[in-house]
Amino acid sequence: MKQAVVLILMVATCFGSTVKHQRRFPDDFVFGAATAAYQIEGAWNEDGKGENIWDHETHTNPTVVIDESNGDVAADSYHNYKRDVEMMRELGLDAYRFSISWSRILPTGFANEVNPAGIAYYNNLIDEMLKYNIAPLVTMFHFDMPKKLQDLGGILNPQFSDWFEDYARVVFENFGDRVMKFITFNEPKEYCILTLVGVGSDVKDPILNSMDVATYLCAKNLLLGHAKAYRLYDKEFREKYGGQCGITISVSWFEAATESPEDQEAVELRRQGEWGFFTHPIFSAEGGFPKELKEALTEKSAQENYSCSPLPDFTEEEKDLIRGTADFFGVNHYTAFLVSAIKKESVLTLPNVMNILDNFMFADDEWPKAASSWLTLAPNSIFKALSLLRTLYGDPIFYITENGWSTYEGRDLFDDDRVQYYRASMESMLNCLDAGIKLKGYMAWSLMDNFEWMQGYTERFGLYEVDFSDPARTRTPKKSAFVYKHIIKNRYVDYEYEPENMTMTIDEGH
Ligand SMILES: C[C@H]1O[C@@H](Oc2ccc([N+](=O)[O-])cc2)[C@H](O)[C@@H](O)[C@H]1O
């Protein structure tokens, strides 16, 4: 009897590990890595580039960044782009997501003055990638608003959506023949809360912020800009080039801390207030802002004696303009939070989160913690988030456009915690594929260490380490780079794999 049990256990263990190894990503699953212009390019004032809000803020108010650093040089990808493409080849990437600096190609932000050197830089990068069959995934706006537009109110100006449409035309005209996937905006919520209030310097008024007036106005104008750019692509470029246009929204997984009705209600409002006010207008059949948010804001304005809700209305035409404007749903997914209606001691708050979300969120103590205060490794959270989005929005095509793990500055190249995180993400994505979710690709954040916004260079997300004290900005692969390369090459997660030595080579065919 005892022998039989042992035999069953051995078979089960064997079967379990075989099953794990047999779960493979399909050959057409797109593996890539992501970066953003201000975080890597440097060359902040070279070859005719105009100033953006990050240039301006870090130069005039350096303490806005924890180590008082900036992206003036960053990883110097403006001069090192060939090395960046070489790293993509070393990893065997299918795609690379990067962003275009608006003020590098349009120094004032307006489309009447195009900077040829800026256009040339992105042409060179794209052509270098295409030489090696690496598909460009281009983000058009990743937080770096041209300063001249900010001087006119930036995204809060009623004409913003037209400025963005004009910029989009320049992007599509110059790069649309080779770029098959465009992302209009990266993380609207993060822009409308963190960047706008912290860096776009004119909306720091505490009274204004108490009702998040700027946040919701930003949301409306951003959605209109996104929709106009999408409609433009649809009308004038899709037939000619056959590409796609989408948007990237940050979707963390929010789970009720308990089964109580209060926590269930709290988590619903949190989801709508974190990502629903961007996903609902674009991906739902109904369109417009989500009703949970509308109701909560109407109630709050009455309580605080405001004459109207800070959430602007959409006209029916605007709702129609925005609804359905994404060929794919880009999801930046990093982490999960438990949500409670009652304040907890260990509450984990992000800076400047919206005031309407007067419920509390925190990470489970068991979840491993990264260097970033907001980042933990929560179980199977990609699957949980995409399953909910699929239920809500009728089976869209998803790309994970960012996912990654931070370590502290000065850590060595043996980043086992990052390896653990990436492996967990792969398993969670395989769960999505098993469940029939249309997940088509994954972009690791980030190809290399870079300027991490308000955290400067104190937190590192790269697969490659960048030596920021070296004028050449030498890049060196970390252990996670070897592990990711192994996954891409073999299309499965091998838990036994250890890099033999830390020397990178380019495999044949790359
Ligand atoms: C590390 C990257 O973070 C992205 O922004 C955020 C910020 C906060 C969360 N969160 O879950 O709380 C997720 C993503 C950003 O797009 C990118 O540029 C990187 O800095």
PDB file of N, CA and C and ligand atoms in Angstrom, residues 35-36 39 97 142-143 186-187 189-190 194 248 250-254 274 332-337 348 350 361 372 374-375 402-406 445-446 450-453 459 461, ligand 1:
ATOM      1  N   THR A  35      10.666  50.801 -23.543  1.00  0.00           N
ATOM      2  CA  THR A  35      11.324  51.968 -22.939  1.00  0.00           C
ATOM      3  C   THR A  35      10.451  53.195 -23.246  1.00  0.00           C
ATOM      4  N   ALA A  36      10.897  54.359 -22.790  1.00  0.00           N
ATOM      5  CA  ALA A  36      10.217  55.608 -23.161  1.00  0.00           C
ATOM      6  C   ALA A  36      11.267  56.693 -23.380  1.00  0.00           C
ATOM      7  N   GLN A  39      13.018  58.703 -20.615  1.00  0.00           N
ATOM      8  CA  GLN A  39      13.714  57.845 -19.656  1.00  0.00           C
ATOM      9  C   GLN A  39      15.038  57.304 -20.180  1.00  0.00           C
ATOM     10  N   ARG A  97       9.176  48.207 -27.957  1.00  0.00           N
ATOM     11  CA  ARG A  97       8.272  49.338 -27.767  1.00  0.00           C
ATOM     12  C   ARG A  97       9.088  50.537 -27.292  1.00  0.00           C
ATOM     13  N   HIS A 142       4.393  59.589 -24.013  1.00  0.00           N
ATOM     14  CA  HIS A 142       4.735  58.903 -22.756  1.00  0.00           C
ATOM     15  C   HIS A 142       5.179  59.976 -21.753  1.00  0.00           C
ATOM     16  N   PHE A 143       4.252  60.806 -21.369  1.00  0.00           N
ATOM     17  CA  PHE A 143       4.378  61.794 -20.274  1.00  0.00           C
ATOM     18  C   PHE A 143       5.135  63.093 -20.623  1.00  0.00           C
ATOM     19  N   ASN A 186       0.450  56.532 -23.348  1.00  0.00           N
ATOM     20  CA  ASN A 186       0.839  55.613 -22.295  1.00  0.00           C
ATOM     21  C   ASN A 186       0.201  56.039 -20.979  1.00  0.00           C
ATOM     22  N   GLU A 187      -0.493  55.129 -20.330  1.00  0.00           N
ATOM     23  CA  GLU A 187      -0.986  55.314 -18.968  1.00  0.00           C
ATOM     24  C   GLU A 187      -1.646  56.664 -18.729  1.00  0.00           C
ATOM     25  N   LYS A 189      -4.068  57.569 -16.824  1.00  0.00           N
ATOM     26  CA  LYS A 189      -4.315  57.928 -15.413  1.00  0.00           C
ATOM     27  C   LYS A 189      -3.047  58.456 -14.751  1.00  0.00           C
ATOM     28  N   GLU A 190      -1.932  57.763 -14.993  1.00  0.00           N
ATOM     29  CA  GLU A 190      -0.683  58.207 -14.371  1.00  0.00           C
ATOM     30  C   GLU A 190      -0.335  59.612 -14.869  1.00  0.00           C
ATOM     31  N   LEU A 194      -0.300  61.843 -11.678  1.00  0.00           N
ATOM     32  CA  LEU A 194       1.055  62.058 -11.159  1.00  0.00           C
ATOM     33  C   LEU A 194       1.803  63.147 -11.920  1.00  0.00           C
ATOM     34  N   THR A 248      -2.470  52.372 -24.405  1.00  0.00           N
ATOM     35  CA  THR A 248      -1.966  51.587 -23.268  1.00  0.00           C
ATOM     36  C   THR A 248      -2.481  52.173 -21.960  1.00  0.00           C
ATOM     37  N   SER A 250      -2.807  51.574 -17.700  1.00  0.00           N
ATOM     38  CA  SER A 250      -2.236  50.845 -16.571  1.00  0.00           C
ATOM     39  C   SER A 250      -3.373  50.151 -15.816  1.00  0.00           C
ATOM     40  N   VAL A 251      -3.333  48.825 -15.772  1.00  0.00           N
ATOM     41  CA  VAL A 251      -4.382  48.073 -15.078  1.00  0.00           C
ATOM     42  C   VAL A 251      -3.737  47.187 -14.009  1.00  0.00           C
ATOM     43  N   SER A 252      -3.780  47.667 -12.787  1.00  0.00           N
ATOM     44  CA  SER A 252      -3.361  46.817 -11.671  1.00  0.00           C
ATOM     45  C   SER A 252      -4.555  45.947 -11.295  1.00  0.00           C
ATOM     46  N   TRP A 253      -4.275  44.843 -10.593  1.00  0.00           N
ATOM     47  CA  TRP A 253      -5.374  44.007 -10.116  1.00  0.00           C
ATOM     48  C   TRP A 253      -5.784  44.481  -8.725  1.00  0.00           C
ATOM     49  N   PHE A 254      -7.067  44.832  -8.578  1.00  0.00           N
ATOM     50  CA  PHE A 254      -7.579  45.267  -7.273  1.00  0.00           C
ATOM     51  C   PHE A 254      -8.561  44.222  -6.770  1.00  0.00           C
ATOM     52  N   GLU A 274      -9.486  53.905 -10.952  1.00  0.00           N
ATOM     53  CA  GLU A 274      -8.082  53.703 -11.352  1.00  0.00           C
ATOM     54  C   GLU A 274      -7.957  53.532 -12.861  1.00  0.00           C
ATOM     55  N   ASN A 332      -0.546  47.926 -19.284  1.00  0.00           N
ATOM     56  CA  ASN A 332       0.644  47.930 -18.429  1.00  0.00           C
ATOM     57  C   ASN A 332       0.224  47.299 -17.114  1.00  0.00           C
ATOM     58  N   HIS A 333       0.794  46.152 -16.826  1.00  0.00           N
ATOM     59  CA  HIS A 333       0.410  45.482 -15.589  1.00  0.00           C
ATOM     60  C   HIS A 333       1.650  45.144 -14.776  1.00  0.00           C
ATOM     61  N   TYR A 334       1.648  45.600 -13.538  1.00  0.00           N
ATOM     62  CA  TYR A 334       2.792  45.349 -12.663  1.00  0.00           C
ATOM     63  C   TYR A 334       2.440  44.590 -11.397  1.00  0.00           C
ATOM     64  N   THR A 335       1.253  44.898 -10.844  1.00  0.00           N
ATOM     65  CA  THR A 335       1.060  44.474  -9.455  1.00  0.00           C
ATOM     66  C   THR A 335      -0.410  44.390  -9.075  1.00  0.00           C
ATOM     67  N   ALA A 336      -0.651  44.062  -7.808  1.00  0.00           N
ATOM     68  CA  ALA A 336      -2.023  43.964  -7.300  1.00  0.00           C
ATOM     69  C   ALA A 336      -2.116  44.628  -5.921  1.00  0.00           C
ATOM     70  N   PHE A 337      -3.339  44.977  -5.557  1.00  0.00           N
ATOM     71  CA  PHE A 337      -3.586  45.594  -4.246  1.00  0.00           C
ATOM     72  C   PHE A 337      -4.857  45.001  -3.651  1.00  0.00           C
ATOM     73  N   LEU A 348      -0.953  51.353   1.833  1.00  0.00           N
ATOM     74  CA  LEU A 348       0.075  51.686   0.851  1.00  0.00           C
ATOM     75  C   LEU A 348      -0.539  52.689  -0.110  1.00  0.00           C
ATOM     76  N   LEU A 350      -0.260  55.657  -3.138  1.00  0.00           N
ATOM     77  CA  LEU A 350       0.547  56.287  -4.173  1.00  0.00           C
ATOM     78  C   LEU A 350       0.430  57.786  -3.981  1.00  0.00           C
ATOM     79  N   MET A 361      -5.899  50.849   0.153  1.00  0.00           N
ATOM     80  CA  MET A 361      -5.358  49.667  -0.499  1.00  0.00           C
ATOM     81  C   MET A 361      -3.980  49.346   0.057  1.00  0.00           C
ATOM     82  N   SER A 372      10.445  49.572  -5.613  1.00  0.00           N
ATOM     83  CA  SER A 372       9.409  50.615  -5.708  1.00  0.00           C
ATOM     84  C   SER A 372       8.330  50.362  -4.657  1.00  0.00           C
ATOM     85  N   TRP A 374       5.308  50.772  -4.549  1.00  0.00           N
ATOM     86  CA  TRP A 374       3.998  50.304  -5.006  1.00  0.00           C
ATOM     87  C   TRP A 374       4.037  48.898  -5.610  1.00  0.00           C
ATOM     88  N   LEU A 375       5.220  48.288  -5.649  1.00  0.00           N
ATOM     89  CA  LEU A 375       5.368  47.079  -6.462  1.00  0.00           C
ATOM     90  C   LEU A 375       5.649  45.820  -5.632  1.00  0.00           C
ATOM     91  N   GLU A 402       3.752  46.711 -20.724  1.00  0.00           N
ATOM     92  CA  GLU A 402       4.806  46.881 -19.706  1.00  0.00           C
ATOM     93  C   GLU A 402       4.555  45.896 -18.580  1.00  0.00           C
ATOM     94  N   ASN A 403       5.651  45.363 -18.038  1.00  0.00           N
ATOM     95  CA  ASN A 403       5.591  44.511 -16.862  1.00  0.00           C
ATOM     96  C   ASN A 403       7.033  44.342 -16.420  1.00  0.00           C
ATOM     97  N   GLY A 404       7.313  44.595 -15.172  1.00  0.00           N
ATOM     98  CA  GLY A 404       8.715  44.479 -14.762  1.00  0.00           C
ATOM     99  C   GLY A 404       8.892  44.694 -13.269  1.00  0.00           C
ATOM    100  N   TRP A 405      10.133  44.603 -12.837  1.00  0.00           N
ATOM    101  CA  TRP A 405      10.477  44.543 -11.406  1.00  0.00           C
ATOM    102  C   TRP A 405      11.633  45.486 -11.119  1.00  0.00           C
ATOM    103  N   SER A 406      11.530  46.226 -10.016  1.00  0.00           N
ATOM    104  CA  SER A 406      12.602  47.175  -9.691  1.00  0.00           C
ATOM    105  C   SER A 406      13.507  46.639  -8.586  1.00  0.00           C
ATOM    106  N   TRP A 445       9.330  45.536 -19.136  1.00  0.00           N
ATOM    107  CA  TRP A 445       9.860  46.834 -18.722  1.00  0.00           C
ATOM    108  C   TRP A 445      10.999  46.578 -17.744  1.00  0.00           C
ATOM    109  N   SER A 446      12.250  46.790 -18.180  1.00  0.00           N
ATOM    110  CA  SER A 446      12.566  47.575 -19.342  1.00  0.00           C
ATOM    111  C   SER A 446      13.789  46.955 -20.024  1.00  0.00           C
ATOM    112  N   ASN A 450      16.978  52.913 -16.483  1.00  0.00           N
ATOM    113  CA  ASN A 450      16.709  54.256 -17.020  1.00  0.00           C
ATOM    114  C   ASN A 450      16.239  55.212 -15.929  1.00  0.00           C
ATOM    115  N   PHE A 451      15.875  56.414 -16.347  1.00  0.00           N
ATOM    116  CA  PHE A 451      15.434  57.458 -15.421  1.00  0.00           C
ATOM    117  C   PHE A 451      14.003  57.150 -14.985  1.00  0.00           C
ATOM    118  N   GLU A 452      13.828  56.818 -13.703  1.00  0.00           N
ATOM    119  CA  GLU A 452      12.521  56.357 -13.239  1.00  0.00           C
ATOM    120  C   GLU A 452      11.717  57.523 -12.639  1.00  0.00           C
ATOM    121  N   TRP A 453      11.406  58.509 -13.458  1.00  0.00           N
ATOM    122  CA  TRP A 453      10.563  59.649 -13.094  1.00  0.00           C
ATOM    123  C   TRP A 453      10.952  60.218 -11.719  1.00  0.00           C
ATOM    124  N   GLU A 459      15.898  53.626  -8.520  1.00  0.00           N
ATOM    125  CA  GLU A 459      15.234  52.339  -8.775  1.00  0.00           C
ATOM    126  C   GLU A 459      15.580  51.898 -10.186  1.00  0.00           C
ATOM    127  N   PHE A 461      14.938  49.119 -13.354  1.00  0.00           N
ATOM    128  CA  PHE A 461      14.020  48.132 -13.927  1.00  0.00           C
ATOM    129  C   PHE A 461      14.634  47.340 -15.081  1.00  0.00           C
TER     130      PHE A 461
HETATM  131  C1  LIG B   1       8.194  51.522 -14.074  1.00  0.00           C
HETATM  132  C2  LIG B   1       7.265  52.066 -15.126  1.00  0.00           C
HETATM  133  O1  LIG B   1       6.090  52.524 -14.504  1.00  0.00           O
HETATM  134  C3  LIG B   1       5.086  52.982 -15.362  1.00  0.00           C
HETATM  135  O2  LIG B   1       4.206  53.667 -14.519  1.00  0.00           O
HETATM  136  C4  LIG B   1       3.543  52.989 -13.492  1.00  0.00           C
HETATM  137  C5  LIG B   1       3.371  53.627 -12.292  1.00  0.00           C
HETATM  138  C6  LIG B   1       2.649  53.011 -11.261  1.00  0.00           C
HETATM  139  C7  LIG B   1       2.108  51.753 -11.458  1.00  0.00           C
HETATM  140  N1  LIG B   1       1.348  51.107 -10.416  1.00  0.00           N
HETATM  141  O3  LIG B   1       0.947  49.947 -10.596  1.00  0.00           O
HETATM  142  O4  LIG B   1       1.139  51.681  -9.388  1.00  0.00           O
HETATM  143  C8  LIG B   1       2.291  51.126 -12.662  1.00  0.00           C
HETATM  144  C9  LIG B   1       3.030  51.750 -13.684  1.00  0.00           C
HETATM  145  C10 LIG B   1       5.548  53.925 -16.492  1.00  0.00           C
HETATM  146  O5  LIG B   1       4.695  53.836 -17.604  1.00  0.00           O
HETATM  147  C11 LIG B   1       6.933  53.625 -17.021  1.00  0.00           C
HETATM  148  O6  LIG B   1       7.413  54.767 -17.689  1.00  0.00           O
HETATM  149  C12 LIG B   1       7.903  53.171 -15.968  1.00  0.00           C
HETATM  150  O7  LIG B   1       8.339  54.225 -15.219  1.00  0.00           O
END
